[in-house]
PDB file of C-alpha atoms in Angstrom:
ATOM      1  CA  UNK K 772    -130.022 132.988 168.860  1.00 37.00           C
ATOM      2  CA  UNK K 773    -133.141 131.685 167.539  1.00 37.00           C
ATOM      3  CA  UNK K 774    -131.955 130.741 164.099  1.00 36.00           C
ATOM      4  CA  UNK K 775    -129.840 127.890 165.076  1.00 37.00           C
ATOM      5  CA  UNK K 776    -132.962 126.206 166.974  1.00 35.00           C
ATOM      6  CA  UNK K 777    -135.407 127.081 164.011  1.00 34.00           C
ATOM      7  CA  UNK K 778    -132.955 125.372 161.426  1.00 36.00           C
ATOM      8  CA  UNK K 779    -132.942 122.370 163.874  1.00 36.00           C
ATOM      9  CA  UNK K 780    -136.303 122.421 164.114  1.00 39.00           C
ATOM     10  CA  UNK K 781    -136.711 122.312 160.106  1.00 42.00           C
ATOM     11  CA  UNK K 782    -133.888 119.574 160.158  1.00 43.00           C
ATOM     12  CA  UNK K 783    -135.463 117.467 162.651  1.00 46.00           C
ATOM     13  CA  UNK K 784    -138.817 117.454 161.102  1.00 54.00           C
ATOM     14  CA  UNK K 785    -139.926 114.915 158.343  1.00 64.00           C
ATOM     15  CA  UNK K 786    -138.191 112.198 159.874  1.00 57.00           C
ATOM     16  CA  UNK K 787    -139.533 108.714 159.523  1.00 48.00           C
ATOM     17  CA  UNK K 788    -142.847 107.762 159.952  1.00 42.00           C
ATOM     18  CA  UNK K 789    -144.481 105.668 163.019  1.00 38.00           C
ATOM     19  CA  UNK K 790    -146.782 102.815 162.871  1.00 38.00           C
ATOM     20  CA  UNK K 791    -149.615 104.957 163.345  1.00 41.00           C
ATOM     21  CA  UNK K 792    -148.588 106.943 159.936  1.00 42.00           C
ATOM     22  CA  UNK K 793    -148.641 103.736 158.130  1.00 44.00           C
ATOM     23  CA  UNK K 794    -150.753 104.618 154.699  1.00 40.00           C
ATOM     24  CA  UNK K 795    -153.789 102.203 153.757  1.00 40.00           C
ATOM     25  CA  UNK K 796    -153.516 100.719 150.235  1.00 41.00           C
ATOM     26  CA  UNK K 797    -156.369 103.117 149.222  1.00 43.00           C
ATOM     27  CA  UNK K 798    -154.442 106.201 150.587  1.00 37.00           C
ATOM     28  CA  UNK K 799    -151.095 105.021 149.019  1.00 35.00           C
ATOM     29  CA  UNK K 800    -152.801 104.616 145.747  1.00 38.00           C
ATOM     30  CA  UNK K 801    -154.394 108.388 145.879  1.00 35.00           C
ATOM     31  CA  UNK K 802    -151.216 110.100 146.890  1.00 35.00           C
ATOM     32  CA  UNK K 803    -148.603 108.407 144.614  1.00 41.00           C
ATOM     33  CA  UNK K 804    -147.508 111.572 143.161  1.00 64.00           C
ATOM     34  CA  UNK K 805    -147.493 113.779 146.166  1.00 86.00           C
ATOM     35  CA  UNK K 806    -145.328 112.275 149.227  1.00 88.00           C
ATOM     36  CA  UNK K 807    -142.903 113.508 151.084  1.00 91.00           C
ATOM     37  CA  UNK K 808    -141.243 116.669 152.814  1.00 95.00           C
ATOM     38  CA  UNK K 809    -140.545 120.050 150.643  1.00 96.00           C
ATOM     39  CA  UNK K 810    -138.797 122.900 152.124  1.00 97.00           C
ATOM     40  CA  UNK K 811    -140.568 125.880 150.608  1.00 97.00           C
ATOM     41  CA  UNK K 812    -138.789 129.351 149.667  1.00 97.00           C
ATOM     42  CA  UNK K 813    -140.820 132.117 148.775  1.00 97.00           C
ATOM     43  CA  UNK K 814    -139.591 135.544 147.104  1.00 96.00           C
ATOM     44  CA  UNK K 815    -140.738 139.273 147.383  1.00 95.00           C
ATOM     45  CA  UNK K 816    -144.588 140.334 147.032  1.00 94.00           C
ATOM     46  CA  UNK K 817    -145.297 142.471 144.278  1.00 94.00           C
ATOM     47  CA  UNK K 818    -148.824 143.944 143.244  1.00 92.00           C
ATOM     48  CA  UNK K 819    -149.995 141.603 140.211  1.00 94.00           C
ATOM     49  CA  UNK K 820    -153.786 143.446 139.973  1.00 92.00           C
ATOM     50  CA  UNK K 821    -155.857 145.601 141.765  1.00 86.00           C
ATOM     51  CA  UNK K 822    -159.875 146.746 141.568  1.00 83.00           C
ATOM     52  CA  UNK K 823    -160.311 149.020 138.688  1.00 78.00           C
ATOM     53  CA  UNK K 824    -161.541 151.756 140.875  1.00 80.00           C
ATOM     54  CA  UNK K 825    -158.244 151.819 143.025  1.00 74.00           C
ATOM     55  CA  UNK K 826    -156.173 154.852 141.926  1.00 74.00           C
ATOM     56  CA  UNK K 827    -152.911 153.437 143.465  1.00 79.00           C
ATOM     57  CA  UNK K 828    -152.215 149.948 145.200  1.00 82.00           C
ATOM     58  CA  UNK K 829    -152.807 149.145 148.451  1.00 85.00           C
ATOM     59  CA  UNK K 830    -149.992 147.766 151.062  1.00 85.00           C
ATOM     60  CA  UNK K 831    -148.202 144.343 150.299  1.00 87.00           C
ATOM     61  CA  UNK K 832    -148.615 141.823 152.954  1.00 85.00           C
ATOM     62  CA  UNK K 833    -145.611 142.156 154.399  1.00 82.00           C
ATOM     63  CA  UNK K 834    -146.349 145.879 155.261  1.00 84.00           C
ATOM     64  CA  UNK K 835    -149.781 145.022 156.737  1.00 76.00           C
ATOM     65  CA  UNK K 836    -150.511 143.701 160.349  1.00 69.00           C
ATOM     66  CA  UNK K 837    -152.608 140.695 158.874  1.00 63.00           C
ATOM     67  CA  UNK K 838    -149.694 139.263 156.940  1.00 80.00           C
ATOM     68  CA  UNK K 839    -149.631 135.927 158.556  1.00 86.00           C
ATOM     69  CA  UNK K 840    -152.561 134.963 156.519  1.00 88.00           C
ATOM     70  CA  UNK K 841    -150.142 135.021 153.457  1.00 91.00           C
ATOM     71  CA  UNK K 842    -147.223 133.651 155.030  1.00 91.00           C
ATOM     72  CA  UNK K 843    -146.365 129.962 154.346  1.00 93.00           C
ATOM     73  CA  UNK K 844    -144.669 127.507 156.424  1.00 93.00           C
ATOM     74  CA  UNK K 845    -141.330 126.876 155.814  1.00 94.00           C
ATOM     75  CA  UNK K 846    -141.677 123.220 155.346  1.00 95.00           C
ATOM     76  CA  UNK K 847    -144.558 121.096 154.378  1.00 95.00           C
ATOM     77  CA  UNK K 848    -145.537 117.357 154.033  1.00 94.00           C
ATOM     78  CA  UNK K 849    -147.863 115.797 151.782  1.00 93.00           C
ATOM     79  CA  UNK K 850    -150.021 113.610 153.879  1.00 87.00           C
ATOM     80  CA  UNK K 851    -152.190 111.347 152.091  1.00 80.00           C
ATOM     81  CA  UNK K 852    -155.718 112.532 150.643  1.00 75.00           C
ATOM     82  CA  UNK K 853    -157.404 115.345 152.052  1.00 71.00           C
ATOM     83  CA  UNK K 854    -160.196 115.177 154.451  1.00 68.00           C
ATOM     84  CA  UNK K 855    -162.390 117.285 152.334  1.00 62.00           C
ATOM     85  CA  UNK K 856    -164.098 115.911 149.306  1.00 54.00           C
ATOM     86  CA  UNK K 857    -161.471 116.369 146.595  1.00 60.00           C
ATOM     87  CA  UNK K 858    -158.833 114.792 144.607  1.00 66.00           C
ATOM     88  CA  UNK K 859    -156.498 116.892 146.507  1.00 84.00           C
ATOM     89  CA  UNK K 860    -153.650 115.737 149.071  1.00 89.00           C
ATOM     90  CA  UNK K 861    -153.577 117.199 152.757  1.00 89.00           C
ATOM     91  CA  UNK K 862    -150.563 118.893 153.414  1.00 91.00           C
ATOM     92  CA  UNK K 863    -149.413 119.293 157.039  1.00 92.00           C
ATOM     93  CA  UNK K 864    -146.901 121.026 158.850  1.00 92.00           C
ATOM     94  CA  UNK K 865    -144.412 118.279 160.061  1.00 90.00           C
ATOM     95  CA  UNK K 866    -143.569 118.009 163.478  1.00 87.00           C
ATOM     96  CA  UNK K 867    -140.649 120.611 164.609  1.00 84.00           C
ATOM     97  CA  UNK K 868    -141.374 122.490 161.969  1.00 84.00           C
ATOM     98  CA  UNK K 869    -142.640 126.289 162.374  1.00 84.00           C
ATOM     99  CA  UNK K 870    -146.520 126.169 162.563  1.00 85.00           C
ATOM    100  CA  UNK K 871    -149.084 127.838 160.134  1.00 89.00           C
ATOM    101  CA  UNK K 872    -152.321 129.660 160.876  1.00 89.00           C
ATOM    102  CA  UNK K 873    -153.756 127.913 158.038  1.00 90.00           C
ATOM    103  CA  UNK K 874    -156.487 125.795 158.651  1.00 90.00           C
ATOM    104  CA  UNK K 875    -157.161 124.495 154.994  1.00 90.00           C
ATOM    105  CA  UNK K 876    -153.775 123.227 153.727  1.00 92.00           C
ATOM    106  CA  UNK K 877    -153.833 120.941 150.530  1.00 92.00           C
ATOM    107  CA  UNK K 878    -152.243 120.198 147.301  1.00 93.00           C
ATOM    108  CA  UNK K 879    -152.825 118.391 143.679  1.00 91.00           C
ATOM    109  CA  UNK K 880    -151.677 117.610 140.471  1.00 90.00           C
ATOM    110  CA  UNK K 881    -153.197 118.798 137.287  1.00 89.00           C
ATOM    111  CA  UNK K 882    -151.963 117.957 133.999  1.00 89.00           C
ATOM    112  CA  UNK K 883    -148.340 118.535 134.482  1.00 91.00           C
ATOM    113  CA  UNK K 884    -148.587 121.467 137.443  1.00 94.00           C
ATOM    114  CA  UNK K 885    -148.966 121.249 141.087  1.00 95.00           C
ATOM    115  CA  UNK K 886    -151.949 123.347 142.866  1.00 95.00           C
ATOM    116  CA  UNK K 887    -151.195 124.344 146.325  1.00 96.00           C
ATOM    117  CA  UNK K 888    -154.290 126.071 148.682  1.00 94.00           C
ATOM    118  CA  UNK K 889    -153.336 127.484 151.952  1.00 94.00           C
ATOM    119  CA  UNK K 890    -156.158 129.126 153.515  1.00 93.00           C
ATOM    120  CA  UNK K 891    -157.558 130.502 156.910  1.00 91.00           C
ATOM    121  CA  UNK K 892    -161.294 130.285 155.916  1.00 90.00           C
ATOM    122  CA  UNK K 893    -161.331 134.100 155.174  1.00 92.00           C
ATOM    123  CA  UNK K 894    -158.087 134.696 153.444  1.00 92.00           C
ATOM    124  CA  UNK K 895    -154.799 132.740 152.377  1.00 94.00           C
ATOM    125  CA  UNK K 896    -152.849 132.027 149.123  1.00 96.00           C
ATOM    126  CA  UNK K 897    -153.027 129.715 146.198  1.00 96.00           C
ATOM    127  CA  UNK K 898    -149.984 128.503 144.167  1.00 98.00           C
ATOM    128  CA  UNK K 899    -149.583 126.869 140.627  1.00 98.00           C
ATOM    129  CA  UNK K 900    -146.079 125.387 140.510  1.00 98.00           C
ATOM    130  CA  UNK K 901    -144.242 123.310 137.395  1.00 97.00           C
ATOM    131  CA  UNK K 902    -141.510 120.646 137.877  1.00 95.00           C
ATOM    132  CA  UNK K 903    -138.031 122.315 138.072  1.00 95.00           C
ATOM    133  CA  UNK K 904    -135.196 120.260 138.783  1.00 92.00           C
ATOM    134  CA  UNK K 905    -135.855 117.750 141.638  1.00 91.00           C
ATOM    135  CA  UNK K 906    -138.669 120.001 142.855  1.00 95.00           C
ATOM    136  CA  UNK K 907    -141.316 122.632 141.776  1.00 97.00           C
ATOM    137  CA  UNK K 908    -141.126 126.273 141.119  1.00 98.00           C
ATOM    138  CA  UNK K 909    -144.228 128.480 140.269  1.00 98.00           C
ATOM    139  CA  UNK K 910    -146.015 131.619 141.436  1.00 98.00           C
ATOM    140  CA  UNK K 911    -148.091 132.337 144.789  1.00 98.00           C
ATOM    141  CA  UNK K 912    -151.189 134.556 144.878  1.00 97.00           C
ATOM    142  CA  UNK K 913    -152.982 135.978 147.628  1.00 94.00           C
ATOM    143  CA  UNK K 914    -156.919 135.917 147.914  1.00 93.00           C
ATOM    144  CA  UNK K 915    -159.358 137.066 150.361  1.00 90.00           C
ATOM    145  CA  UNK K 916    -163.047 136.861 151.084  1.00 89.00           C
ATOM    146  CA  UNK K 917    -163.572 140.347 150.019  1.00 86.00           C
ATOM    147  CA  UNK K 918    -164.356 141.166 146.327  1.00 83.00           C
ATOM    148  CA  UNK K 919    -162.904 142.932 144.218  1.00 86.00           C
ATOM    149  CA  UNK K 920    -159.493 142.718 146.406  1.00 88.00           C
ATOM    150  CA  UNK K 921    -155.802 143.383 145.396  1.00 91.00           C
ATOM    151  CA  UNK K 922    -154.133 140.122 144.328  1.00 94.00           C
ATOM    152  CA  UNK K 923    -150.225 140.036 145.489  1.00 94.00           C
ATOM    153  CA  UNK K 924    -147.872 137.589 144.029  1.00 97.00           C
ATOM    154  CA  UNK K 925    -144.231 136.075 144.878  1.00 97.00           C
ATOM    155  CA  UNK K 926    -142.600 133.191 143.358  1.00 98.00           C
ATOM    156  CA  UNK K 927    -142.687 129.885 145.147  1.00 98.00           C
ATOM    157  CA  UNK K 928    -140.228 126.965 145.219  1.00 98.00           C
ATOM    158  CA  UNK K 929    -140.324 123.731 147.036  1.00 98.00           C
ATOM    159  CA  UNK K 930    -137.443 121.654 147.226  1.00 97.00           C
ATOM    160  CA  UNK K 931    -137.319 118.115 148.693  1.00 96.00           C
ATOM    161  CA  UNK K 932    -136.219 118.127 151.942  1.00 92.00           C
TER     162      UNK K 932
END
């Protein structure tokens, strides 16, 4: 009976802010386009490309023991300017939602697209999305610090929570 508690945890996450989470005027201005909580939905992995010397594709992340490097949290919150020097917005997993193994999570608007980055420092997922209805839709791709590597892709959507 874990499903109801997981659903409850996701529903309870992204509640109202606290006095400690009040944004400064600079932070509010920097994150005007990326705010709020989103439910993350992903599709099945497919092999998008592989090294030219590889005769056949390797296993998909869902078939490997290290697949957690490529799994995204089911709910995210855009939480103001990123700690790292960039024009990005920090992504956090809201309190009560399932945690993420990713040490680095950020997003940024580039033109009419939303770029997302989730990484452990050694491997992760990058995604580019476009507006779709009230949310965003696009493709997420794996990356790893070993070059060359197989690139796996899957559809991703963000729906306002």
